[in-house]
PDB file of C-alpha atoms in Angstrom:
ATOM      1  CA  MET N   1      57.680-165.698 146.264  1.00 55.00           C
ATOM      2  CA  LEU N   2      61.408-166.079 145.591  1.00 51.00           C
ATOM      3  CA  LEU N   3      60.668-168.310 142.620  1.00 53.00           C
ATOM      4  CA  ALA N   4      58.227-165.766 141.163  1.00 54.00           C
ATOM      5  CA  MET N   5      60.759-162.949 141.607  1.00 51.00           C
ATOM      6  CA  THR N   6      63.514-164.973 139.978  1.00 52.00           C
ATOM      7  CA  TYR N   7      61.230-165.749 137.031  1.00 52.00           C
ATOM      8  CA  TYR N   8      60.357-162.049 136.661  1.00 54.00           C
ATOM      9  CA  ILE N   9      64.028-160.973 136.687  1.00 56.00           C
ATOM     10  CA  VAL N  10      65.061-163.648 134.183  1.00 52.00           C
ATOM     11  CA  SER N  11      62.179-162.866 131.800  1.00 56.00           C
ATOM     12  CA  THR N  12      62.920-159.126 132.020  1.00 55.00           C
ATOM     13  CA  MET N  13      66.594-159.783 131.254  1.00 52.00           C
ATOM     14  CA  LYS N  14      65.638-161.890 128.208  1.00 54.00           C
ATOM     15  CA  ASN N  15      63.433-159.129 126.827  1.00 55.00           C
ATOM     16  CA  ASP N  16      66.079-156.455 127.422  1.00 52.00           C
ATOM     17  CA  ALA N  17      68.770-158.590 125.817  1.00 51.00           C
ATOM     18  CA  LYS N  18      66.689-159.036 122.660  1.00 54.00           C
ATOM     19  CA  LYS N  19      66.120-155.287 122.357  1.00 56.00           C
ATOM     20  CA  SER N  20      69.792-154.351 122.600  1.00 57.00           C
ATOM     21  CA  VAL N  21      71.292-157.063 120.385  1.00 56.00           C
ATOM     22  CA  LYS N  22      71.679-156.131 116.737  1.00 60.00           C
ATOM     23  CA  PRO N  23      71.414-158.901 114.155  1.00 58.00           C
ATOM     24  CA  LEU N  24      74.803-159.932 112.784  1.00 61.00           C
ATOM     25  CA  ARG N  25      73.597-160.583 109.244  1.00 59.00           C
ATOM     26  CA  GLN N  26      72.042-158.143 106.844  1.00 67.00           C
ATOM     27  CA  LYS N  27      68.602-158.865 105.481  1.00 81.00           C
ATOM     28  CA  ALA N  28      69.951-158.724 101.906  1.00 85.00           C
ATOM     29  CA  LEU N  29      73.043-157.723  99.978  1.00 90.00           C
ATOM     30  CA  PRO N  30      72.946-154.069  98.926  1.00 91.00           C
ATOM     31  CA  ALA N  31      70.866-153.555  95.765  1.00 93.00           C
ATOM     32  CA  GLU N  32      73.842-152.083  93.904  1.00 90.00           C
ATOM     33  CA  LEU N  33      75.950-155.180  94.614  1.00 92.00           C
ATOM     34  CA  ARG N  34      73.138-157.510  93.551  1.00 95.00           C
ATOM     35  CA  ARG N  35      72.708-155.533  90.321  1.00 95.00           C
ATOM     36  CA  ALA N  36      76.448-155.647  89.630  1.00 93.00           C
ATOM     37  CA  LEU N  37      76.519-159.422  90.177  1.00 96.00           C
ATOM     38  CA  ARG N  38      73.584-159.931  87.800  1.00 96.00           C
ATOM     39  CA  GLU N  39      75.126-157.652  85.147  1.00 94.00           C
ATOM     40  CA  ALA N  40      78.497-159.436  85.394  1.00 95.00           C
ATOM     41  CA  ARG N  41      76.751-162.812  84.996  1.00 96.00           C
ATOM     42  CA  GLU N  42      74.809-161.556  81.973  1.00 96.00           C
ATOM     43  CA  LYS N  43      77.972-160.046  80.470  1.00 94.00           C
ATOM     44  CA  HIS N  44      79.510-163.525  80.540  1.00 96.00           C
ATOM     45  CA  GLY N  45      76.397-164.774  78.773  1.00 97.00           C
ATOM     46  CA  TRP N  46      75.587-167.127  81.635  1.00 97.00           C
ATOM     47  CA  SER N  47      72.175-168.036  82.919  1.00 97.00           C
ATOM     48  CA  GLN N  48      71.632-168.402  86.642  1.00 97.00           C
ATOM     49  CA  ARG N  49      71.807-172.162  86.094  1.00 97.00           C
ATOM     50  CA  ASP N  50      75.206-171.847  84.339  1.00 97.00           C
ATOM     51  CA  LEU N  51      76.657-169.828  87.200  1.00 97.00           C
ATOM     52  CA  ALA N  52      75.125-172.145  89.780  1.00 97.00           C
ATOM     53  CA  SER N  53      76.740-175.183  88.182  1.00 97.00           C
ATOM     54  CA  ARG N  54      80.150-173.454  88.256  1.00 96.00           C
ATOM     55  CA  LEU N  55      79.712-172.870  92.000  1.00 95.00           C
ATOM     56  CA  SER N  56      78.096-176.241  92.767  1.00 95.00           C
ATOM     57  CA  VAL N  57      74.967-174.608  94.146  1.00 95.00           C
ATOM     58  CA  GLY N  58      71.384-174.646  92.944  1.00 95.00           C
ATOM     59  CA  GLN N  59      69.927-172.153  90.483  1.00 96.00           C
ATOM     60  CA  ARG N  60      67.434-171.107  93.151  1.00 97.00           C
ATOM     61  CA  HIS N  61      70.357-170.068  95.378  1.00 96.00           C
ATOM     62  CA  ILE N  62      71.721-167.722  92.677  1.00 96.00           C
ATOM     63  CA  SER N  63      68.212-166.382  92.087  1.00 96.00           C
ATOM     64  CA  GLY N  64      67.777-165.798  95.826  1.00 96.00           C
ATOM     65  CA  ILE N  65      71.075-163.918  96.061  1.00 95.00           C
ATOM     66  CA  GLU N  66      70.267-161.722  93.055  1.00 96.00           C
ATOM     67  CA  SER N  67      66.750-160.981  94.330  1.00 95.00           C
ATOM     68  CA  GLY N  68      67.899-160.261  97.889  1.00 93.00           C
ATOM     69  CA  LYS N  69      66.028-163.169  99.461  1.00 94.00           C
ATOM     70  CA  ILE N  70      69.281-164.951 100.366  1.00 93.00           C
ATOM     71  CA  VAL N  71      72.328-163.425 102.032  1.00 93.00           C
ATOM     72  CA  PRO N  72      75.259-165.646 101.045  1.00 94.00           C
ATOM     73  CA  ARG N  73      78.002-166.637 103.444  1.00 93.00           C
ATOM     74  CA  TYR N  74      81.252-164.789 102.888  1.00 92.00           C
ATOM     75  CA  ASP N  75      82.979-167.774 101.260  1.00 94.00           C
ATOM     76  CA  THR N  76      80.054-168.240  98.848  1.00 94.00           C
ATOM     77  CA  LEU N  77      80.057-164.546  97.960  1.00 95.00           C
ATOM     78  CA  LEU N  78      83.804-164.656  97.372  1.00 95.00           C
ATOM     79  CA  GLU N  79      83.470-167.698  95.095  1.00 96.00           C
ATOM     80  CA  LEU N  80      80.613-166.038  93.230  1.00 96.00           C
ATOM     81  CA  VAL N  81      82.494-162.798  92.699  1.00 96.00           C
ATOM     82  CA  ARG N  82      85.662-164.563  91.554  1.00 96.00           C
ATOM     83  CA  ALA N  83      83.724-166.800  89.143  1.00 96.00           C
ATOM     84  CA  LEU N  84      82.564-163.555  87.535  1.00 96.00           C
ATOM     85  CA  ASP N  85      86.182-162.347  87.128  1.00 94.00           C
ATOM     86  CA  ARG N  86      85.819-159.809  89.929  1.00 93.00           C
ATOM     87  CA  ASP N  87      87.264-159.533  93.412  1.00 90.00           C
ATOM     88  CA  LEU N  88      86.306-158.183  96.806  1.00 89.00           C
ATOM     89  CA  LEU N  89      88.529-155.473  98.191  1.00 87.00           C
ATOM     90  CA  MET N  90      88.569-153.751 101.566  1.00 90.00           C
ATOM     91  CA  VAL N  91      88.918-150.012 101.089  1.00 90.00           C
ATOM     92  CA  PRO N  92      88.840-147.349 103.780  1.00 93.00           C
ATOM     93  CA  ARG N  93      85.465-145.595 103.539  1.00 93.00           C
ATOM     94  CA  ALA N  94      87.111-142.242 102.958  1.00 94.00           C
ATOM     95  CA  LEU N  95      88.721-143.644  99.789  1.00 93.00           C
ATOM     96  CA  VAL N  96      85.621-145.320  98.307  1.00 91.00           C
ATOM     97  CA  PRO N  97      84.752-142.326  96.059  1.00 92.00           C
ATOM     98  CA  VAL N  98      88.333-142.217  94.793  1.00 93.00           C
ATOM     99  CA  VAL N  99      88.374-145.942  93.994  1.00 91.00           C
ATOM    100  CA  GLN N 100      84.973-145.708  92.284  1.00 88.00           C
ATOM    101  CA  SER N 101      86.262-142.825  90.195  1.00 92.00           C
ATOM    102  CA  LEU N 102      89.368-144.790  89.203  1.00 91.00           C
ATOM    103  CA  VAL N 103      87.246-147.750  88.146  1.00 86.00           C
ATOM    104  CA  ARG N 104      84.900-145.523  86.100  1.00 87.00           C
ATOM    105  CA  ASP N 105      87.864-143.821  84.403  1.00 89.00           C
ATOM    106  CA  HIS N 106      89.472-147.179  83.718  1.00 85.00           C
ATOM    107  CA  LEU N 107      86.305-148.544  82.117  1.00 80.00           C
ATOM    108  CA  LYS N 108      85.684-145.373  80.114  1.00 84.00           C
ATOM    109  CA  ASP N 109      89.123-145.584  78.455  1.00 78.00           C
ATOM    110  CA  GLN N 110      88.693-149.232  77.447  1.00 70.00           C
ATOM    111  CA  PRO N 111      87.596-150.346  73.981  1.00 66.00           C
ATOM    112  CA  GLY N 112      84.288-152.167  73.787  1.00 57.00           C
ATOM    113  CA  GLU N 113      81.935-149.831  75.709  1.00 45.00           C
ATOM    114  CA  GLY N 114      82.334-150.726  79.339  1.00 51.00           C
ATOM    115  CA  GLU N 115      84.440-153.839  78.782  1.00 50.00           C
ATOM    116  CA  GLU N 116      86.179-154.563  82.047  1.00 51.00           C
ATOM    117  CA  ARG N 117      89.624-155.918  82.847  1.00 52.00           C
ATOM    118  CA  PRO N 118      91.391-156.282  86.182  1.00 58.00           C
ATOM    119  CA  LEU N 119      92.939-153.156  87.636  1.00 55.00           C
ATOM    120  CA  TYR N 120      95.902-155.277  88.640  1.00 58.00           C
ATOM    121  CA  ALA N 121      97.452-158.448  87.291  1.00 53.00           C
ATOM    122  CA  ALA N 122     100.184-160.847  88.280  1.00 54.00           C
ATOM    123  CA  ASP N 123     103.420-160.738  86.269  1.00 51.00           C
ATOM    124  CA  GLY N 124     102.969-162.409  82.923  1.00 50.00           C
ATOM    125  CA  ASP N 125      99.160-162.144  83.026  1.00 49.00           C
ATOM    126  CA  GLU N 126      98.953-159.188  80.671  1.00 48.00           C
ATOM    127  CA  ASP N 127      99.837-158.985  77.030  1.00 49.00           C
ATOM    128  CA  THR N 128     102.698-156.447  77.019  1.00 47.00           C
ATOM    129  CA  GLU N 129     103.403-155.820  73.355  1.00 49.00           C
ATOM    130  CA  GLY N 130     105.009-152.445  73.933  1.00 49.00           C
ATOM    131  CA  GLU N 131     101.807-150.937  75.336  1.00 50.00           C
ATOM    132  CA  PRO N 132     102.279-148.489  78.167  1.00 49.00           C
ATOM    133  CA  ARG N 133     100.885-149.715  81.484  1.00 49.00           C
ATOM    134  CA  ASP N 134      98.716-147.651  83.764  1.00 49.00           C
ATOM    135  CA  GLU N 135     100.160-147.644  87.240  1.00 48.00           C
ATOM    136  CA  VAL N 136      98.744-146.094  90.347  1.00 47.00           C
TER     137      VAL N 136
END
């Protein structure tokens, strides 16, 4: 009897634990992020295979990330983003619309219809031939 009761309690606890635990990983990267990664890759003129070779991963891995079938580890996502001349940035949620607006305005003012450049650069990274610099 005691053994049966113990089994019942343990099995009930297992079922309750599964119901209350949220998965730690998303099922896929957000569609907007996947689209932005694909567009940045295409802007560089790279195939999935080209990008994969730069990251030392398989082409199927890049395809899986872009399609949402694979959720990359953080370090892989960071490498991927940086290979595409982008960066990840933590922004307070309340400021996300402001940052998005700044990026849109920055891209709109650039020659070459949507040509992107970093919003920030280390000293000596920019060509400063008397051009005024935008500072925030």
